[in-house]
Amino acid sequence: MTIRTLRDHGQHYRPRMACLKKVEAFVVEMQDPKSGVKASDQKLNITSIPHVITGQDILAWIVTKMKVTTEEAQAFGTMLVAYGYIYPLQNHRKLVLVADSTLYRFQTPYFWPVQKWPAEDIDYAIYLAKRNIRKKGMLEPYEQEHYNNLHKWMNYKWDFIVMQATEQYKASKERKKPDRVVLDCQERAYWIVHRPPRRTHSGMDYGLDRLIDPNAEEVLTYDMVRRTNIFLTQALMRSAVKSSVSLTAFVKYVTTHHTHDPLLTNPVPSNPWITDNDEFWQLNMRNVDIPTKLSVERWALSFWELISDQRGRADFKLFLKKEHSGENMAFYEAAEEMRWGAATAIPEKSQFIFNTFLKPGAPRWINIDGRTMGLTVKGLDCPHRYVLDAAQTHIFLLMKKDTFYRYLKSPVYKDMQKKALVPAPHNFTDAQLEANAKNRNPGISPIVLWQQQEAEKAAAAVAARPIDVKAMVATNKLDRK
Amino acid sequence: MCDQTFVAITFGPCDSCSENRPLMNLYIKTEPINYCSLCMEIMACQDLAGGETLNSLKAETESLRKRLEEERKKLHDVELEKVAEKAEALSALNLKTRRTLKGHANKVLCMDWCKDKRRMVSSSQVPAHPVFNSSQEHAVSMPTTWVMACAYAPSGCAIACGGLDNKCSVYPLSLDQNENLAAKKKSVALHTNYLSGCTFTNSDMQILTCSGDGTSALWDVESGQLLQSFHGHSADVLTLDLAPSETGNTFVSGGSDKKANIWDLRSGQNIQSFDTHESDVNCVKYYPSGDAFASASDDATCRLFDLRADREVSIYSKDSIIFGATSVDFSLSGRLLFAGYNDYTINVWDVLKGTRVAVLFGHENRVSSLKFSPDGTAFCSASWDNTLRIWA
């Protein structure tokens, strides 16, 4: 029985532990008397303990068997200890593999972690009660805490638990001393793995239970099968692309972005995380006057890259202003805002967009084909967040296939290419690096930047409003008086 | 250029109930129909018609699957390794821990970067929830343990987090360091079981969440309204990721049922499904171009799935890697795949050639979360050893 404690949120199923089977096979090989790890007898606190292995032997064996580096073998060995297949004899709380003469023993298969049966609380209660008897009430603090908790929650069973504990204690007293020591060690190791004390990293500490049992066979009802059929019919009708086409696209993407990846090509002037100098970030900020050459090259890769970079988007808008076709970008941005914005703002925004972009004779009328326009205007009768999708896609593709290429050939872009900075790579001495590390600063808070951006947007919106001539004349009249 | 109205109708009158709703594009035999999600469910749950039995339906599933496999086989004309021969070999990487962030008193479960590339938010097993920056700026205490999901808003002005409380709450951040953030908390999402992942969409106003109850959902932050829910996983949903592409209408989710599903945000339809993993899918991440995604699973492999060809294209595994992968992320160009594992290590894979490039050691307990900064200059790994490490 597992205790349903305060943490019960309905999740009671252990996640799959797919590694256990593979590790078990491995551990069995390790224990092979001929080809496994060499074991010997060792003296520890007067008693002689059989089949003891040292850390370095384990490590050497793993390196040869798995053909890996020492560090990887170290990591794997630590996992063997963390899952409880091997336990340390001295620092029994630290579940790591130390690659020297530290002593370990193989855990008996009875105590190996098993997928099906978790370590039950009742067994732990019996163990703690037995330990309590043996140590005459002197348990470790974390054990004491667990003991008190279990005593409270399992009070109704406590007689049974104490009876079991005394039985086991008596039985163990009848064994020979070396056997008793070994069994005690093994049991203690098992419980350290399954009920780890603070600061012990145990492999069986898997986190939360799952709500739905991942190990149970799924029972298929007819509606589930029907849904699968609907899904498969839809999948069949959807067209897929040839592997050669899509895989070549990946290779192309990787190749074109190779120079932009800071891990593959050293960023200029330097990676801020390595040298503690944030010039790289300063040069790529949104409102910088002259962008870096790398940024400018990146804008040319695709239309999406251009508008994802805020500096690039600003440059593109400048170009559009010169061409007097700024309404496309403005419509795109307004539609994006509506799509990702708050639900309550939708009717208002859709009205604004209709008046500014779609209405015949609107001040920033966008040029889309009749069919799309018809669909959109009809949809605006009951506006929802995706009502502008068709129009937005049309405008986006228009900008992507036509305006973008004209931008790349335009004087605005060519000018920017010439002006773009190529910052010199930093070459800091060790002393300078230390000084940089001392002068780390967090930079402008994003909240401040956001507020600035909002203020700019509001100012731009006011400026973009169509000028009301009558009002202007009226004010002039007032001024004259 | 003007022929752009190929766009499938995603909203409008449903073919069966005639109400204006988000529509799923389905097919009966080969005829296209547009049903809203409710009518689709009704259609699925109809009583068995005369002559139909559970076995006959299952037989239909088998035949459909066979046909789908044949179709996909016809398009499968080359392997990734072959195409990747053209790609140049990688030079050795020199990655080291540049910062170790120690501020948590317990296992760090999740982290997320801010768009300003420097700040991040991380959440842990006990109620203390620092917003880091190299130095800790804020800490929010949550009234629940196991905060498994956290996200930074695109504007940098708010964070969202949730876990065992079944909710996703949004906390607006402020410039004042001493302000009590818990006071301004806003509960947005409500599921029937633990929250396993959350992310903001392209703005601060919408949150996408996934939960242990097997569903994912899209919420409006201001009103807390449920905008769309996504049903299809048969076990806990453990992870999700939003598509980076220009249309930005899909997301991928992975669950304990070994499947990774692609969903349409607008209609709630499950568009594609991949079930080649042998154990729980712990983490999914889109490829930077948006045409593929990688997944990390408890079966100790990471796999790359091609969305356009609708198949798995690569498996990143080694005989010596036995313990499950918990988190995965791509470098900026998509050439490198970083995966954090339960054996306390981070493996770096060459995406195209399928080989392992490096192993990173340093953590003292499992790596729970791994994410690249928005400009790709560094990545951060969060671990159950109570620390976060930034590598570059």
PDB file of C-alpha atoms in Angstrom, chain B residues 127-304:
ATOM      1  CA  PRO B 127       8.506  27.829  -3.567  1.00  0.00           C
ATOM      2  CA  ALA B 128      11.227  30.278  -4.601  1.00  0.00           C
ATOM      3  CA  HIS B 129      11.420  31.425  -8.094  1.00  0.00           C
ATOM      4  CA  PRO B 130      14.356  33.620  -9.024  1.00  0.00           C
ATOM      5  CA  VAL B 131      14.639  35.807 -12.053  1.00  0.00           C
ATOM      6  CA  PHE B 132      18.297  35.605 -12.791  1.00  0.00           C
ATOM      7  CA  ASN B 133      20.679  37.688 -14.607  1.00  0.00           C
ATOM      8  CA  SER B 134      24.198  36.779 -13.432  1.00  0.00           C
ATOM      9  CA  SER B 135      22.906  38.141 -10.220  1.00  0.00           C
ATOM     10  CA  GLN B 136      19.539  37.361  -8.875  1.00  0.00           C
ATOM     11  CA  GLU B 137      17.079  40.125  -9.428  1.00  0.00           C
ATOM     12  CA  HIS B 138      13.751  38.967  -8.131  1.00  0.00           C
ATOM     13  CA  ALA B 139      12.437  35.982  -6.293  1.00  0.00           C
ATOM     14  CA  VAL B 140       8.787  35.067  -6.265  1.00  0.00           C
ATOM     15  CA  SER B 141       7.409  32.568  -3.890  1.00  0.00           C
ATOM     16  CA  MET B 142       4.777  30.247  -5.198  1.00  0.00           C
ATOM     17  CA  PRO B 143       2.214  28.523  -3.042  1.00  0.00           C
ATOM     18  CA  THR B 144       3.056  25.148  -4.554  1.00  0.00           C
ATOM     19  CA  THR B 145       5.983  22.798  -4.868  1.00  0.00           C
ATOM     20  CA  TRP B 146       7.209  21.420  -8.205  1.00  0.00           C
ATOM     21  CA  VAL B 147       6.941  24.420 -10.453  1.00  0.00           C
ATOM     22  CA  MET B 148       7.627  22.495 -13.617  1.00  0.00           C
ATOM     23  CA  ALA B 149       6.990  25.116 -16.211  1.00  0.00           C
ATOM     24  CA  CYS B 150       8.098  28.686 -16.544  1.00  0.00           C
ATOM     25  CA  ALA B 151       8.253  31.131 -19.404  1.00  0.00           C
ATOM     26  CA  TYR B 152       9.405  34.682 -20.030  1.00  0.00           C
ATOM     27  CA  ALA B 153       7.069  37.003 -21.923  1.00  0.00           C
ATOM     28  CA  PRO B 154       8.368  38.299 -25.283  1.00  0.00           C
ATOM     29  CA  SER B 155       8.243  41.883 -24.036  1.00  0.00           C
ATOM     30  CA  GLY B 156      10.259  41.017 -20.954  1.00  0.00           C
ATOM     31  CA  CYS B 157       7.614  42.462 -18.689  1.00  0.00           C
ATOM     32  CA  ALA B 158       6.087  39.323 -17.245  1.00  0.00           C
ATOM     33  CA  ILE B 159       6.748  35.701 -16.425  1.00  0.00           C
ATOM     34  CA  ALA B 160       4.396  32.743 -16.364  1.00  0.00           C
ATOM     35  CA  CYS B 161       4.788  29.628 -14.294  1.00  0.00           C
ATOM     36  CA  GLY B 162       2.861  26.683 -12.992  1.00  0.00           C
ATOM     37  CA  GLY B 163       3.126  23.131 -11.756  1.00  0.00           C
ATOM     38  CA  LEU B 164       1.322  20.988  -9.249  1.00  0.00           C
ATOM     39  CA  ASP B 165      -1.251  23.689  -8.605  1.00  0.00           C
ATOM     40  CA  ASN B 166      -2.778  22.807 -12.028  1.00  0.00           C
ATOM     41  CA  LYS B 167      -2.686  26.474 -12.925  1.00  0.00           C
ATOM     42  CA  CYS B 168      -0.514  28.747 -14.986  1.00  0.00           C
ATOM     43  CA  SER B 169      -0.105  32.139 -13.344  1.00  0.00           C
ATOM     44  CA  VAL B 170       1.298  35.270 -14.903  1.00  0.00           C
ATOM     45  CA  TYR B 171       3.380  37.653 -12.781  1.00  0.00           C
ATOM     46  CA  PRO B 172       4.037  41.120 -14.198  1.00  0.00           C
ATOM     47  CA  LEU B 173       7.619  42.160 -13.457  1.00  0.00           C
ATOM     48  CA  SER B 174       8.606  45.568 -12.228  1.00  0.00           C
ATOM     49  CA  LEU B 175      11.730  47.653 -12.040  1.00  0.00           C
ATOM     50  CA  ASP B 176      11.473  47.853  -8.293  1.00  0.00           C
ATOM     51  CA  GLN B 177      13.513  45.009  -6.860  1.00  0.00           C
ATOM     52  CA  ASN B 178      11.769  44.906  -3.542  1.00  0.00           C
ATOM     53  CA  GLU B 179       8.266  44.717  -4.840  1.00  0.00           C
ATOM     54  CA  ASN B 180       6.279  41.685  -3.848  1.00  0.00           C
ATOM     55  CA  LEU B 181       5.492  40.065  -7.168  1.00  0.00           C
ATOM     56  CA  ALA B 182       3.166  37.469  -5.719  1.00  0.00           C
ATOM     57  CA  ALA B 183       0.661  40.198  -4.939  1.00  0.00           C
ATOM     58  CA  LYS B 184       0.022  40.984  -8.602  1.00  0.00           C
ATOM     59  CA  LYS B 185      -0.307  37.384  -9.668  1.00  0.00           C
ATOM     60  CA  LYS B 186      -2.901  36.561 -12.277  1.00  0.00           C
ATOM     61  CA  SER B 187      -4.206  33.027 -12.725  1.00  0.00           C
ATOM     62  CA  VAL B 188      -4.654  32.315 -16.379  1.00  0.00           C
ATOM     63  CA  ALA B 189      -4.819  28.624 -17.191  1.00  0.00           C
ATOM     64  CA  LEU B 190      -6.646  25.942 -15.266  1.00  0.00           C
ATOM     65  CA  HIS B 191      -6.172  22.271 -16.018  1.00  0.00           C
ATOM     66  CA  THR B 192      -7.398  19.188 -14.209  1.00  0.00           C
ATOM     67  CA  ASN B 193      -3.893  17.990 -13.406  1.00  0.00           C
ATOM     68  CA  TYR B 194      -0.332  19.229 -13.153  1.00  0.00           C
ATOM     69  CA  LEU B 195       0.991  21.770 -15.625  1.00  0.00           C
ATOM     70  CA  SER B 196       4.031  20.372 -17.427  1.00  0.00           C
ATOM     71  CA  GLY B 197       4.878  23.142 -19.866  1.00  0.00           C
ATOM     72  CA  CYS B 198       3.920  26.652 -20.806  1.00  0.00           C
ATOM     73  CA  THR B 199       5.032  29.226 -23.326  1.00  0.00           C
ATOM     74  CA  PHE B 200       3.900  32.659 -24.462  1.00  0.00           C
ATOM     75  CA  THR B 201       2.973  32.954 -28.120  1.00  0.00           C
ATOM     76  CA  ASN B 202       4.233  35.924 -30.119  1.00  0.00           C
ATOM     77  CA  SER B 203       2.892  38.419 -27.617  1.00  0.00           C
ATOM     78  CA  ASP B 204       2.221  38.796 -23.920  1.00  0.00           C
ATOM     79  CA  MET B 205      -1.468  38.221 -24.409  1.00  0.00           C
ATOM     80  CA  GLN B 206      -1.688  34.508 -25.088  1.00  0.00           C
ATOM     81  CA  ILE B 207      -0.266  31.470 -23.355  1.00  0.00           C
ATOM     82  CA  LEU B 208      -0.029  27.925 -24.604  1.00  0.00           C
ATOM     83  CA  THR B 209       0.046  25.278 -21.873  1.00  0.00           C
ATOM     84  CA  CYS B 210       0.255  21.512 -21.683  1.00  0.00           C
ATOM     85  CA  SER B 211      -0.739  19.372 -18.778  1.00  0.00           C
ATOM     86  CA  GLY B 212      -0.571  15.963 -17.176  1.00  0.00           C
ATOM     87  CA  ASP B 213      -4.267  15.539 -17.901  1.00  0.00           C
ATOM     88  CA  GLY B 214      -3.396  14.769 -21.524  1.00  0.00           C
ATOM     89  CA  THR B 215      -4.481  18.053 -23.094  1.00  0.00           C
ATOM     90  CA  SER B 216      -2.871  21.263 -24.268  1.00  0.00           C
ATOM     91  CA  ALA B 217      -4.679  24.581 -24.328  1.00  0.00           C
ATOM     92  CA  LEU B 218      -4.382  28.138 -25.617  1.00  0.00           C
ATOM     93  CA  TRP B 219      -5.482  30.870 -23.199  1.00  0.00           C
ATOM     94  CA  ASP B 220      -6.116  34.588 -23.366  1.00  0.00           C
ATOM     95  CA  VAL B 221      -4.119  36.196 -20.570  1.00  0.00           C
ATOM     96  CA  GLU B 222      -6.290  39.207 -19.917  1.00  0.00           C
ATOM     97  CA  SER B 223      -9.561  37.387 -19.451  1.00  0.00           C
ATOM     98  CA  GLY B 224      -8.290  33.901 -18.585  1.00  0.00           C
ATOM     99  CA  GLN B 225     -10.545  32.590 -21.339  1.00  0.00           C
ATOM    100  CA  LEU B 226      -9.826  29.262 -22.987  1.00  0.00           C
ATOM    101  CA  LEU B 227      -9.340  29.980 -26.679  1.00  0.00           C
ATOM    102  CA  GLN B 228      -8.665  26.475 -27.975  1.00  0.00           C
ATOM    103  CA  SER B 229      -8.003  23.075 -26.499  1.00  0.00           C
ATOM    104  CA  PHE B 230      -6.112  20.217 -28.076  1.00  0.00           C
ATOM    105  CA  HIS B 231      -7.053  16.614 -27.374  1.00  0.00           C
ATOM    106  CA  GLY B 232      -5.333  13.606 -28.781  1.00  0.00           C
ATOM    107  CA  HIS B 233      -2.669  12.339 -26.429  1.00  0.00           C
ATOM    108  CA  SER B 234      -3.620   9.212 -24.533  1.00  0.00           C
ATOM    109  CA  ALA B 235      -1.304   9.921 -21.594  1.00  0.00           C
ATOM    110  CA  ASP B 236       0.324  12.903 -19.833  1.00  0.00           C
ATOM    111  CA  VAL B 237       1.582  15.628 -22.161  1.00  0.00           C
ATOM    112  CA  LEU B 238       5.096  16.465 -21.023  1.00  0.00           C
ATOM    113  CA  THR B 239       6.375  19.135 -23.370  1.00  0.00           C
ATOM    114  CA  LEU B 240       5.491  21.570 -26.121  1.00  0.00           C
ATOM    115  CA  ASP B 241       7.145  23.993 -28.532  1.00  0.00           C
ATOM    116  CA  LEU B 242       5.728  26.723 -30.781  1.00  0.00           C
ATOM    117  CA  ALA B 243       6.664  26.834 -34.470  1.00  0.00           C
ATOM    118  CA  PRO B 244       9.068  29.632 -35.427  1.00  0.00           C
ATOM    119  CA  SER B 245       7.968  29.881 -39.030  1.00  0.00           C
ATOM    120  CA  GLU B 246       6.423  32.869 -40.721  1.00  0.00           C
ATOM    121  CA  THR B 247       2.918  31.513 -40.509  1.00  0.00           C
ATOM    122  CA  GLY B 248       3.397  30.524 -36.872  1.00  0.00           C
ATOM    123  CA  ASN B 249       0.198  28.555 -36.683  1.00  0.00           C
ATOM    124  CA  THR B 250       1.319  25.228 -35.334  1.00  0.00           C
ATOM    125  CA  PHE B 251       2.955  23.733 -32.312  1.00  0.00           C
ATOM    126  CA  VAL B 252       4.346  20.337 -31.412  1.00  0.00           C
ATOM    127  CA  SER B 253       3.691  18.447 -28.188  1.00  0.00           C
ATOM    128  CA  GLY B 254       5.221  15.271 -26.801  1.00  0.00           C
ATOM    129  CA  GLY B 255       3.769  12.958 -24.238  1.00  0.00           C
ATOM    130  CA  SER B 256       4.051   9.905 -22.103  1.00  0.00           C
ATOM    131  CA  ASP B 257       2.239   7.889 -24.793  1.00  0.00           C
ATOM    132  CA  LYS B 258       5.488   7.895 -26.858  1.00  0.00           C
ATOM    133  CA  LYS B 259       3.946  10.202 -29.438  1.00  0.00           C
ATOM    134  CA  ALA B 260       4.826  13.631 -30.719  1.00  0.00           C
ATOM    135  CA  ASN B 261       1.876  15.464 -32.303  1.00  0.00           C
ATOM    136  CA  ILE B 262       1.648  18.575 -34.459  1.00  0.00           C
ATOM    137  CA  TRP B 263      -1.422  20.751 -33.865  1.00  0.00           C
ATOM    138  CA  ASP B 264      -3.053  23.623 -35.683  1.00  0.00           C
ATOM    139  CA  LEU B 265      -3.497  26.510 -33.213  1.00  0.00           C
ATOM    140  CA  ARG B 266      -6.585  27.832 -34.914  1.00  0.00           C
ATOM    141  CA  SER B 267      -8.798  24.786 -35.174  1.00  0.00           C
ATOM    142  CA  GLY B 268      -7.358  22.432 -32.556  1.00  0.00           C
ATOM    143  CA  GLN B 269      -6.818  19.751 -35.167  1.00  0.00           C
ATOM    144  CA  ASN B 270      -4.057  17.194 -34.824  1.00  0.00           C
ATOM    145  CA  ILE B 271      -2.273  17.519 -38.164  1.00  0.00           C
ATOM    146  CA  GLN B 272       0.599  15.074 -37.872  1.00  0.00           C
ATOM    147  CA  SER B 273       1.670  12.425 -35.436  1.00  0.00           C
ATOM    148  CA  PHE B 274       4.950  10.590 -34.943  1.00  0.00           C
ATOM    149  CA  ASP B 275       5.159   7.526 -32.745  1.00  0.00           C
ATOM    150  CA  THR B 276       8.520   5.915 -33.401  1.00  0.00           C
ATOM    151  CA  HIS B 277       9.914   6.525 -29.924  1.00  0.00           C
ATOM    152  CA  GLU B 278      10.125   3.582 -27.559  1.00  0.00           C
ATOM    153  CA  SER B 279       9.459   5.504 -24.384  1.00  0.00           C
ATOM    154  CA  ASP B 280       8.112   8.821 -23.064  1.00  0.00           C
ATOM    155  CA  VAL B 281       8.914  11.903 -25.122  1.00  0.00           C
ATOM    156  CA  ASN B 282      10.405  14.303 -22.595  1.00  0.00           C
ATOM    157  CA  CYS B 283      11.136  17.306 -24.768  1.00  0.00           C
ATOM    158  CA  VAL B 284      10.400  18.539 -28.283  1.00  0.00           C
ATOM    159  CA  LYS B 285      12.027  21.450 -30.108  1.00  0.00           C
ATOM    160  CA  TYR B 286      11.468  22.879 -33.557  1.00  0.00           C
ATOM    161  CA  TYR B 287      14.332  23.152 -36.017  1.00  0.00           C
ATOM    162  CA  PRO B 288      15.142  26.856 -36.623  1.00  0.00           C
ATOM    163  CA  SER B 289      13.611  26.805 -40.103  1.00  0.00           C
ATOM    164  CA  GLY B 290      10.365  25.357 -38.781  1.00  0.00           C
ATOM    165  CA  ASP B 291      10.333  22.365 -41.155  1.00  0.00           C
ATOM    166  CA  ALA B 292      11.463  19.762 -38.673  1.00  0.00           C
ATOM    167  CA  PHE B 293      11.624  19.088 -34.976  1.00  0.00           C
ATOM    168  CA  ALA B 294      13.786  17.089 -32.596  1.00  0.00           C
ATOM    169  CA  SER B 295      12.595  15.086 -29.638  1.00  0.00           C
ATOM    170  CA  ALA B 296      14.344  13.720 -26.552  1.00  0.00           C
ATOM    171  CA  SER B 297      13.058  10.595 -24.926  1.00  0.00           C
ATOM    172  CA  ASP B 298      13.493   8.210 -22.029  1.00  0.00           C
ATOM    173  CA  ASP B 299      14.674   5.534 -24.466  1.00  0.00           C
ATOM    174  CA  ALA B 300      18.021   7.399 -24.501  1.00  0.00           C
ATOM    175  CA  THR B 301      17.635   8.593 -28.084  1.00  0.00           C
ATOM    176  CA  CYS B 302      16.988  11.939 -29.690  1.00  0.00           C
ATOM    177  CA  ARG B 303      15.268  11.860 -33.058  1.00  0.00           C
ATOM    178  CA  LEU B 304      14.792  14.323 -35.875  1.00  0.00           C
TER     179      LEU B 304
END
